[in-house]
Amino acid sequence: METVDLARLQFALTAGAHFLFVALTLGLATLVALLQTRATLTRSPVHLRMTRFWGQLYLINYAMGIVTGLVMEFQLGLAWSGLTEYAGNVFGSALAVETLVAFFVESTFLGLWIFGWNRLNRWAHLALIWVVTLTAYASAFWIMVANGFLQHPAGHVPDGAALRLADLGAMAGNPAAQLAFWHVMGGAMLTGGFFMAGVSAYHLRRRTPEQDFFRKSLRLGLGLALPAAMFTVTFGGLQFQTMQPSKVAVWSGRTELMAEAQTAMTALHGPGDWLPPVAGVRVAGVLMMVLWVVMIMVAGTGVPLMAFRPVVRAFRPWHWLLTLMIPVPFVTMLAGWVFREMGRQPWAVYGLLTTAEAMSPVTPAQIRVSLAAFVTVFAVLVAVNYWLLARHARRGPGAVALGGTPVEAAPAAPVPAF
């Protein structure tokens, strides 16, 4: 592989791994906020215990997401200095807002929420988790604003050999960012919903004592997953309106459209291969859509089954299916991300800066060493996160430490013999 291909592979692996943590964090934050709202309004002990159990899993994933995000920043600076020198004044402003406003506030209030258990007024404590959730949305929004600029540059003016931000409103209102943000948010809800339903199905299948706890959790997870699937596909379909012509041509698979796109780009930018990789774009797009169909079928058939309590408690084949569905939303989101990012090639900033021009002046040996280092670090982080999540999910709510004191287990509910 050439140096630029290795650099692209490195960015794809690091950003993709980080994206997995972000998706689950956004989904679980919403579910935890909903659970705590129910617990605060009704003083329901089981919903309070659900808040702590799922909140602890959310915190594990959040912490690992922070670590991977920091590592990704390093590789961005090491391998893509050409991009930051040319367009850093523009898309870097969105990343700065994300860091200073969204991420800083989110982390601060999350710390107050963690240490505020049993110390703060319950309404104040509820307000904290909603601030955390909303600032997590804000963080995702500004990330998508930065990405939307790379997909369809807006709000900038040339300034010598670089770009300068001229209209922050135009960049924030970029349709390529707005539609992608809502699409990603729907995918995150879908991920969180299937995660909650899958873990709950695991406990119901194994007949652990917390039957009522996980029956309610399974219903909440699937109840969110179904509308989230419809929400996601709606904004995914709308995004086809903002796709680059070369990506549309490749996705269609029609040779005459690809030839027209190539001719148009050659007229604008000179000789070169201006089409994205056909196989990569089409395989990623088809995989994303097929897996969405699988998820909508599982969620669509599962929601009516939730109305029958004996089925929720005892239908083991369904429990197996829901547990096996846990990784499906993650794979779907990665396929969608590859479809979006690979479809913009060979541009780093569409129509303005190629990926090759965006690279740092590094040697093949340097990029191979850094690729091996980043892959090793991220593989360890992903494995540790999976192990921690699986370990705490298997232990159940009886082992929750969030809040400083273990939550008392509820009396075991009688389990039907069938």
CSV table of C-alpha atoms in Angstrom, one decimal:
chain,number,residue,atom,x,y,z
A,1,MET,CA,0.0,0.0,0.0
A,2,GLU,CA,1.1,3.6,-0.7
A,3,THR,CA,1.8,6.0,2.2
A,4,VAL,CA,-1.5,7.9,1.7
A,5,ASP,CA,-3.4,4.6,1.8
A,6,LEU,CA,-1.7,3.6,5.0
A,7,ALA,CA,-2.5,7.1,6.5
A,8,ARG,CA,-6.2,6.7,5.4
A,9,LEU,CA,-6.3,3.2,7.0
A,10,GLN,CA,-4.9,4.6,10.2
A,11,PHE,CA,-7.5,7.3,10.4
A,12,ALA,CA,-10.3,4.9,9.5
A,13,LEU,CA,-9.4,2.5,12.2
A,14,THR,CA,-8.9,5.1,15.0
A,15,ALA,CA,-11.9,7.2,14.1
A,16,GLY,CA,-14.1,4.1,13.6
A,17,ALA,CA,-13.1,2.7,16.9
A,18,HIS,CA,-13.8,6.0,18.7
A,19,PHE,CA,-17.1,6.3,16.8
A,20,LEU,CA,-18.3,3.0,18.5
A,21,PHE,CA,-17.9,4.5,21.9
A,22,VAL,CA,-19.6,7.7,21.0
A,23,ALA,CA,-22.7,5.9,19.5
A,24,LEU,CA,-23.3,3.9,22.7
A,25,THR,CA,-22.6,6.8,25.0
A,26,LEU,CA,-25.2,9.0,23.3
A,27,GLY,CA,-27.8,6.2,23.3
A,28,LEU,CA,-27.2,5.2,26.9
A,29,ALA,CA,-27.1,8.8,28.2
A,30,THR,CA,-30.6,9.3,26.8
A,31,LEU,CA,-31.9,6.1,28.3
A,32,VAL,CA,-30.4,6.9,31.7
A,33,ALA,CA,-31.9,10.4,31.7
A,34,LEU,CA,-35.3,8.9,30.9
A,35,LEU,CA,-35.0,6.4,33.6
A,36,GLN,CA,-34.0,8.9,36.2
A,37,THR,CA,-36.9,11.2,35.2
A,38,ARG,CA,-39.3,8.3,35.8
A,39,ALA,CA,-37.7,7.5,39.1
A,40,THR,CA,-37.8,11.1,40.2
A,41,LEU,CA,-41.4,11.7,39.3
A,42,THR,CA,-42.8,8.5,40.7
A,43,ARG,CA,-40.2,7.6,43.4
A,44,SER,CA,-40.1,4.1,41.9
A,45,PRO,CA,-37.4,2.0,43.5
A,46,VAL,CA,-37.0,-0.2,40.5
A,47,HIS,CA,-36.5,2.7,38.2
A,48,LEU,CA,-34.0,4.2,40.5
A,49,ARG,CA,-32.0,0.9,40.5
A,50,MET,CA,-32.3,0.8,36.7
A,51,THR,CA,-30.8,4.4,36.6
A,52,ARG,CA,-27.8,3.3,38.6
A,53,PHE,CA,-27.2,0.0,36.8
A,54,TRP,CA,-27.4,1.4,33.3
A,55,GLY,CA,-25.7,4.6,34.4
A,56,GLN,CA,-22.7,2.6,35.5
A,57,LEU,CA,-22.4,0.9,32.1
A,58,TYR,CA,-22.7,4.4,30.5
A,59,LEU,CA,-19.9,5.7,32.6
A,60,ILE,CA,-17.6,2.8,31.7
A,61,ASN,CA,-18.2,3.4,28.0
A,62,TYR,CA,-17.9,7.2,28.4
A,63,ALA,CA,-14.5,6.9,30.1
A,64,MET,CA,-13.1,4.7,27.3
A,65,GLY,CA,-14.5,7.0,24.7
A,66,ILE,CA,-12.6,9.9,26.2
A,67,VAL,CA,-9.3,8.0,26.1
A,68,THR,CA,-9.8,7.0,22.4
A,69,GLY,CA,-10.8,10.5,21.5
A,70,LEU,CA,-7.5,11.9,23.0
A,71,VAL,CA,-5.5,9.2,21.1
A,72,MET,CA,-7.3,10.1,17.9
A,73,GLU,CA,-6.4,13.7,18.2
A,74,PHE,CA,-2.7,12.8,18.3
A,75,GLN,CA,-2.9,10.8,15.1
A,76,LEU,CA,-4.8,13.6,13.4
A,77,GLY,CA,-2.0,16.0,14.2
A,78,LEU,CA,0.8,13.6,13.2
A,79,ALA,CA,-0.5,12.4,9.9
A,80,TRP,CA,-2.7,15.3,8.6
A,81,SER,CA,-0.9,18.5,9.1
A,82,GLY,CA,-1.7,19.5,5.5
A,83,LEU,CA,-5.3,19.5,6.3
A,84,THR,CA,-4.9,21.6,9.4
A,85,GLU,CA,-2.7,24.1,7.7
A,86,TYR,CA,-5.1,24.6,4.8
A,87,ALA,CA,-8.5,24.4,6.5
A,88,GLY,CA,-7.8,24.3,10.3
A,89,ASN,CA,-9.0,27.9,10.7
A,90,VAL,CA,-12.4,26.9,9.5
A,91,PHE,CA,-13.2,23.4,10.6
A,92,GLY,CA,-11.0,23.8,13.7
A,93,SER,CA,-13.4,26.5,15.0
A,94,ALA,CA,-16.2,23.9,15.2
A,95,LEU,CA,-13.9,21.5,17.0
A,96,ALA,CA,-12.9,24.3,19.4
A,97,VAL,CA,-16.5,25.0,20.2
A,98,GLU,CA,-17.1,21.3,20.7
A,99,THR,CA,-14.2,21.1,23.2
A,100,LEU,CA,-14.7,24.3,25.1
A,101,VAL,CA,-18.5,24.5,25.3
A,102,ALA,CA,-19.9,21.1,24.9
A,103,PHE,CA,-17.3,18.7,26.1
A,104,PHE,CA,-16.1,20.9,29.0
A,105,VAL,CA,-19.6,21.4,30.3
A,106,GLU,CA,-20.5,17.8,29.8
A,107,SER,CA,-17.6,16.5,31.8
A,108,THR,CA,-18.1,19.0,34.6
A,109,PHE,CA,-21.7,18.2,35.1
A,110,LEU,CA,-21.1,14.5,34.7
A,111,GLY,CA,-18.7,14.7,37.6
A,112,LEU,CA,-21.3,16.4,39.7
A,113,TRP,CA,-23.9,13.7,38.7
A,114,ILE,CA,-21.5,10.9,39.7
A,115,PHE,CA,-20.6,12.4,43.1
A,116,GLY,CA,-24.0,13.9,43.7
A,117,TRP,CA,-25.8,10.7,44.5
A,118,ASN,CA,-27.3,10.8,48.0
A,119,ARG,CA,-26.0,14.4,48.5
A,120,LEU,CA,-28.0,16.6,46.1
A,121,ASN,CA,-31.7,17.3,46.0
A,122,ARG,CA,-33.3,14.7,43.7
A,123,TRP,CA,-34.6,17.4,41.3
A,124,ALA,CA,-31.1,19.1,41.1
A,125,HIS,CA,-29.6,15.7,40.5
A,126,LEU,CA,-32.1,14.9,37.7
A,127,ALA,CA,-31.2,18.3,36.1
A,128,LEU,CA,-27.6,17.3,36.1
A,129,ILE,CA,-28.1,14.2,33.9
A,130,TRP,CA,-30.2,16.1,31.5
A,131,VAL,CA,-27.5,18.8,31.2
A,132,VAL,CA,-25.0,15.9,30.6
A,133,THR,CA,-27.2,14.4,27.9
A,134,LEU,CA,-27.9,17.7,26.1
A,135,THR,CA,-24.3,18.7,26.1
A,136,ALA,CA,-23.4,15.3,24.7
A,137,TYR,CA,-25.8,16.1,21.8
A,138,ALA,CA,-24.2,19.5,21.4
A,139,SER,CA,-20.8,17.8,21.3
A,140,ALA,CA,-22.0,15.5,18.5
A,141,PHE,CA,-23.5,18.4,16.7
A,142,TRP,CA,-20.3,20.4,16.4
A,143,ILE,CA,-18.3,17.3,15.4
A,144,MET,CA,-20.8,16.9,12.5
A,145,VAL,CA,-20.5,20.6,11.7
A,146,ALA,CA,-16.7,20.0,11.2
A,147,ASN,CA,-17.3,16.9,9.2
A,148,GLY,CA,-20.0,18.6,7.1
A,149,PHE,CA,-17.5,21.3,6.1
A,150,LEU,CA,-15.2,18.6,4.8
A,151,GLN,CA,-18.1,17.0,2.8
A,152,HIS,CA,-19.5,20.3,1.5
A,153,PRO,CA,-17.4,23.4,2.3
A,154,ALA,CA,-19.5,26.3,3.4
A,155,GLY,CA,-18.9,29.6,5.3
A,156,HIS,CA,-15.3,30.1,4.2
A,157,VAL,CA,-13.2,32.4,2.0
A,158,PRO,CA,-9.7,31.9,0.6
A,159,ASP,CA,-6.9,33.7,2.5
A,160,GLY,CA,-3.6,33.2,0.8
A,161,ALA,CA,-2.7,29.5,0.7
A,162,ALA,CA,-5.3,28.6,3.3
A,163,LEU,CA,-9.0,29.1,4.1
A,164,ARG,CA,-10.5,31.5,6.7
A,165,LEU,CA,-13.8,31.3,8.4
A,166,ALA,CA,-16.2,34.0,7.1
A,167,ASP,CA,-19.7,32.9,8.2
A,168,LEU,CA,-20.1,30.6,11.2
A,169,GLY,CA,-23.8,30.5,10.7
A,170,ALA,CA,-23.4,29.2,7.2
A,171,MET,CA,-21.0,26.5,8.4
A,172,ALA,CA,-23.3,25.4,11.3
A,173,GLY,CA,-26.4,25.5,9.0
A,174,ASN,CA,-24.7,23.4,6.3
A,175,PRO,CA,-27.3,20.7,5.2
A,176,ALA,CA,-24.5,18.2,5.0
A,177,ALA,CA,-24.0,18.6,8.7
A,178,GLN,CA,-27.6,19.1,9.9
A,179,LEU,CA,-29.0,16.0,8.2
A,180,ALA,CA,-26.0,13.9,9.2
A,181,PHE,CA,-26.3,15.0,12.8
A,182,TRP,CA,-29.9,13.8,13.1
A,183,HIS,CA,-29.0,10.6,11.2
A,184,VAL,CA,-26.2,9.9,13.7
A,185,MET,CA,-28.5,10.7,16.7
A,186,GLY,CA,-31.0,8.2,15.4
A,187,GLY,CA,-28.3,5.6,15.0
A,188,ALA,CA,-27.1,6.2,18.6
A,189,MET,CA,-30.6,5.7,20.0
A,190,LEU,CA,-30.8,2.5,18.0
A,191,THR,CA,-27.5,1.3,19.4
A,192,GLY,CA,-28.4,2.1,23.0
A,193,GLY,CA,-31.9,0.5,22.6
A,194,PHE,CA,-30.6,-2.8,21.3
A,195,PHE,CA,-27.8,-2.8,23.9
A,196,MET,CA,-30.3,-2.4,26.7
A,197,ALA,CA,-32.6,-5.0,25.2
A,198,GLY,CA,-29.8,-7.5,24.5
A,199,VAL,CA,-28.3,-7.3,28.0
A,200,SER,CA,-31.8,-7.6,29.5
A,201,ALA,CA,-32.6,-10.6,27.3
A,202,TYR,CA,-29.3,-12.2,28.6
A,203,HIS,CA,-30.5,-12.0,32.2
A,204,LEU,CA,-34.0,-13.1,31.4
A,205,ARG,CA,-32.7,-16.2,29.5
A,206,ARG,CA,-30.4,-17.1,32.4
A,207,ARG,CA,-33.3,-16.7,34.9
A,208,THR,CA,-31.4,-14.4,37.2
A,209,PRO,CA,-33.4,-13.1,40.2
A,210,GLU,CA,-34.0,-9.6,38.7
A,211,GLN,CA,-36.8,-10.6,36.4
A,212,ASP,CA,-38.9,-7.5,36.9
A,213,PHE,CA,-35.9,-5.2,36.6
A,214,PHE,CA,-34.8,-6.7,33.2
A,215,ARG,CA,-38.3,-7.1,31.9
A,216,LYS,CA,-38.9,-3.4,32.2
A,217,SER,CA,-35.4,-2.7,30.8
A,218,LEU,CA,-36.0,-4.9,27.8
A,219,ARG,CA,-39.3,-3.1,27.1
A,220,LEU,CA,-37.6,0.3,27.3
A,221,GLY,CA,-34.8,-0.7,25.0
A,222,LEU,CA,-37.0,-2.2,22.3
A,223,GLY,CA,-39.5,0.6,22.7
A,224,LEU,CA,-36.8,3.1,21.9
A,225,ALA,CA,-35.1,1.0,19.1
A,226,LEU,CA,-38.2,0.8,16.9
A,227,PRO,CA,-38.9,4.6,16.5
A,228,ALA,CA,-35.2,5.2,16.4
A,229,ALA,CA,-34.9,2.9,13.4
A,230,MET,CA,-37.5,4.9,11.5
A,231,PHE,CA,-36.0,8.2,12.5
A,232,THR,CA,-32.6,7.1,11.3
A,233,VAL,CA,-33.7,5.9,7.9
A,234,THR,CA,-35.7,9.1,7.3
A,235,PHE,CA,-32.7,11.3,7.8
A,236,GLY,CA,-30.5,8.8,6.0
A,237,GLY,CA,-32.7,9.1,2.9
A,238,LEU,CA,-32.7,12.9,3.1
A,239,GLN,CA,-29.0,12.9,3.0
A,240,PHE,CA,-29.0,11.6,-0.6
A,241,GLN,CA,-30.0,15.2,-1.5
A,242,THR,CA,-26.6,16.5,-0.3
A,243,MET,CA,-24.4,13.7,-1.7
A,244,GLN,CA,-21.5,14.7,-4.0
A,245,PRO,CA,-22.2,14.0,-7.7
A,246,SER,CA,-19.2,11.6,-8.0
A,247,LYS,CA,-20.5,9.6,-5.0
A,248,VAL,CA,-24.0,9.5,-6.5
A,249,ALA,CA,-22.6,8.2,-9.7
A,250,VAL,CA,-20.6,5.5,-8.0
A,251,TRP,CA,-23.5,4.5,-5.8
A,252,SER,CA,-25.8,4.1,-8.7
A,253,GLY,CA,-23.4,1.7,-10.4
A,254,ARG,CA,-24.2,3.3,-13.9
A,255,THR,CA,-21.2,3.6,-16.1
A,256,GLU,CA,-22.6,6.6,-18.0
A,257,LEU,CA,-23.1,8.6,-14.8
A,258,MET,CA,-19.6,7.7,-13.6
A,259,ALA,CA,-18.1,8.8,-16.9
A,260,GLU,CA,-20.1,12.1,-16.7
A,261,ALA,CA,-18.8,12.7,-13.2
A,262,GLN,CA,-15.3,11.9,-14.2
A,263,THR,CA,-15.5,14.3,-17.2
A,264,ALA,CA,-16.9,17.1,-15.1
A,265,MET,CA,-14.3,16.8,-12.4
A,266,THR,CA,-11.5,16.6,-15.0
A,267,ALA,CA,-12.7,19.8,-16.6
A,268,LEU,CA,-12.6,21.5,-13.2
A,269,HIS,CA,-9.4,20.1,-11.7
A,270,GLY,CA,-7.4,18.6,-14.5
A,271,PRO,CA,-6.5,15.0,-15.3
A,272,GLY,CA,-6.8,12.5,-12.6
A,273,ASP,CA,-8.9,9.7,-11.1
A,274,TRP,CA,-11.7,11.7,-9.4
A,275,LEU,CA,-14.1,8.9,-8.6
A,276,PRO,CA,-14.3,7.3,-5.1
A,277,PRO,CA,-13.6,3.5,-4.9
A,278,VAL,CA,-16.6,1.8,-6.4
A,279,ALA,CA,-16.5,-1.4,-4.5
A,280,GLY,CA,-15.9,0.2,-1.1
A,281,VAL,CA,-18.8,2.7,-1.5
A,282,ARG,CA,-21.3,0.2,-2.8
A,283,VAL,CA,-20.5,-2.7,-0.3
A,284,ALA,CA,-20.6,-0.3,2.7
A,285,GLY,CA,-23.9,1.2,1.5
A,286,VAL,CA,-25.6,-2.1,0.8
A,287,LEU,CA,-24.4,-3.6,4.1
A,288,MET,CA,-25.8,-0.6,6.0
A,289,MET,CA,-29.2,-0.9,4.4
A,290,VAL,CA,-29.4,-4.7,4.8
A,291,LEU,CA,-28.5,-4.5,8.5
A,292,TRP,CA,-31.1,-1.8,9.0
A,293,VAL,CA,-33.7,-4.1,7.5
A,294,VAL,CA,-32.7,-6.8,10.0
A,295,MET,CA,-33.0,-4.4,12.9
A,296,ILE,CA,-36.4,-3.1,11.8
A,297,MET,CA,-37.7,-6.6,11.5
A,298,VAL,CA,-36.4,-7.7,14.9
A,299,ALA,CA,-37.7,-4.5,16.6
A,300,GLY,CA,-40.9,-4.5,14.7
A,301,THR,CA,-41.8,-8.1,15.7
A,302,GLY,CA,-40.4,-7.6,19.2
A,303,VAL,CA,-42.6,-4.6,20.2
A,304,PRO,CA,-45.9,-6.6,19.9
A,305,LEU,CA,-44.3,-9.4,21.9
A,306,MET,CA,-43.6,-7.0,24.8
A,307,ALA,CA,-47.3,-6.8,25.5
A,308,PHE,CA,-47.3,-10.4,26.8
A,309,ARG,CA,-45.5,-10.7,30.1
A,310,PRO,CA,-45.0,-14.5,30.0
A,311,VAL,CA,-43.4,-14.2,26.6
A,312,VAL,CA,-41.0,-11.5,27.8
A,313,ARG,CA,-40.0,-13.6,30.8
A,314,ALA,CA,-39.8,-17.1,29.2
A,315,PHE,CA,-39.4,-17.0,25.4
A,316,ARG,CA,-35.7,-18.1,25.2
A,317,PRO,CA,-35.3,-18.1,21.4
A,318,TRP,CA,-36.3,-14.4,21.4
A,319,HIS,CA,-33.8,-13.8,24.3
A,320,TRP,CA,-31.0,-15.4,22.3
A,321,LEU,CA,-31.9,-13.3,19.2
A,322,LEU,CA,-31.9,-10.1,21.1
A,323,THR,CA,-28.6,-10.9,22.8
A,324,LEU,CA,-27.0,-11.7,19.4
A,325,MET,CA,-28.4,-8.4,18.0
A,326,ILE,CA,-26.2,-6.3,20.4
A,327,PRO,CA,-23.3,-5.8,17.9
A,328,VAL,CA,-25.5,-5.3,14.8
A,329,PRO,CA,-26.1,-1.5,15.3
A,330,PHE,CA,-22.4,-1.0,15.8
A,331,VAL,CA,-21.6,-2.7,12.5
A,332,THR,CA,-24.3,-0.8,10.8
A,333,MET,CA,-23.0,2.5,12.0
A,334,LEU,CA,-19.5,1.7,10.9
A,335,ALA,CA,-20.7,0.7,7.4
A,336,GLY,CA,-22.6,4.0,7.2
A,337,TRP,CA,-19.5,5.9,8.2
A,338,VAL,CA,-17.4,4.1,5.6
A,339,PHE,CA,-20.1,4.9,3.0
A,340,ARG,CA,-20.0,8.6,3.9
A,341,GLU,CA,-16.3,9.1,4.2
A,342,MET,CA,-15.1,6.8,1.3
A,343,GLY,CA,-17.6,8.4,-1.0
A,344,ARG,CA,-15.9,11.8,-0.7
A,345,GLN,CA,-12.5,10.5,-2.0
A,346,PRO,CA,-10.1,11.5,-3.3
A,347,TRP,CA,-10.9,14.8,-1.5
A,348,ALA,CA,-10.1,15.6,2.2
A,349,VAL,CA,-12.0,18.9,1.7
A,350,TYR,CA,-14.3,18.3,-1.2
A,351,GLY,CA,-13.3,20.2,-4.3
A,352,LEU,CA,-10.5,22.1,-2.5
A,353,LEU,CA,-7.9,19.8,-1.0
A,354,THR,CA,-7.1,16.2,-2.0
A,355,THR,CA,-6.3,13.6,0.6
A,356,ALA,CA,-2.7,13.3,-0.7
A,357,GLU,CA,-2.3,17.1,-0.2
A,358,ALA,CA,-3.7,16.9,3.3
A,359,MET,CA,-1.1,14.4,4.5
A,360,SER,CA,1.9,15.3,6.7
A,361,PRO,CA,5.4,14.9,5.1
A,362,VAL,CA,6.0,11.5,6.7
A,363,THR,CA,8.0,8.6,5.3
A,364,PRO,CA,6.5,5.2,4.6
A,365,ALA,CA,8.5,3.7,7.5
A,366,GLN,CA,7.1,6.4,9.9
A,367,ILE,CA,3.5,5.8,8.9
A,368,ARG,CA,3.9,2.0,9.2
A,369,VAL,CA,5.3,2.4,12.8
A,370,SER,CA,2.5,4.8,13.8
A,371,LEU,CA,-0.1,2.6,12.2
A,372,ALA,CA,1.1,-0.4,14.2
A,373,ALA,CA,1.2,1.7,17.4
A,374,PHE,CA,-2.3,3.1,17.0
A,375,VAL,CA,-3.8,-0.2,16.0
A,376,THR,CA,-2.3,-1.8,19.1
A,377,VAL,CA,-3.5,0.9,21.4
A,378,PHE,CA,-7.0,0.9,20.0
A,379,ALA,CA,-7.3,-2.9,20.0
A,380,VAL,CA,-6.4,-2.9,23.7
A,381,LEU,CA,-8.8,-0.1,24.5
A,382,VAL,CA,-11.7,-1.8,22.6
A,383,ALA,CA,-10.9,-5.1,24.3
A,384,VAL,CA,-10.8,-3.6,27.8
A,385,ASN,CA,-14.0,-1.7,27.2
A,386,TYR,CA,-15.8,-4.9,26.0
A,387,TRP,CA,-14.5,-6.8,29.0
A,388,LEU,CA,-15.6,-4.2,31.5
A,389,LEU,CA,-19.0,-3.8,29.9
A,390,ALA,CA,-19.6,-7.5,29.8
A,391,ARG,CA,-18.3,-8.1,33.3
A,392,HIS,CA,-20.5,-5.4,34.9
A,393,ALA,CA,-23.5,-6.3,32.7
A,394,ARG,CA,-23.3,-10.0,33.8
A,395,ARG,CA,-23.1,-9.1,37.4
A,396,GLY,CA,-26.4,-7.3,37.3
A,397,PRO,CA,-27.8,-4.5,39.5
A,398,GLY,CA,-26.8,-6.2,42.8
A,399,ALA,CA,-23.1,-5.2,42.2
A,400,VAL,CA,-23.6,-1.6,41.2
A,401,ALA,CA,-21.2,0.8,42.8
A,402,LEU,CA,-22.5,4.1,41.3
A,403,GLY,CA,-23.5,6.4,44.1
A,404,GLY,CA,-20.9,5.2,46.6
A,405,THR,CA,-23.2,2.6,48.3
A,406,PRO,CA,-24.4,-0.6,46.7
A,407,VAL,CA,-28.1,-0.6,45.7
A,408,GLU,CA,-30.1,-3.0,47.8
A,409,ALA,CA,-31.5,-5.9,45.8
A,410,ALA,CA,-35.2,-6.0,45.4
A,411,PRO,CA,-37.0,-9.1,46.7
A,412,ALA,CA,-36.9,-11.8,44.0
A,413,ALA,CA,-40.1,-11.8,42.1
A,414,PRO,CA,-41.8,-15.2,41.7
A,415,VAL,CA,-40.9,-16.8,38.4
A,416,PRO,CA,-43.6,-18.7,36.4
A,417,ALA,CA,-42.9,-22.4,36.0
A,418,PHE,CA,-43.5,-22.3,32.2
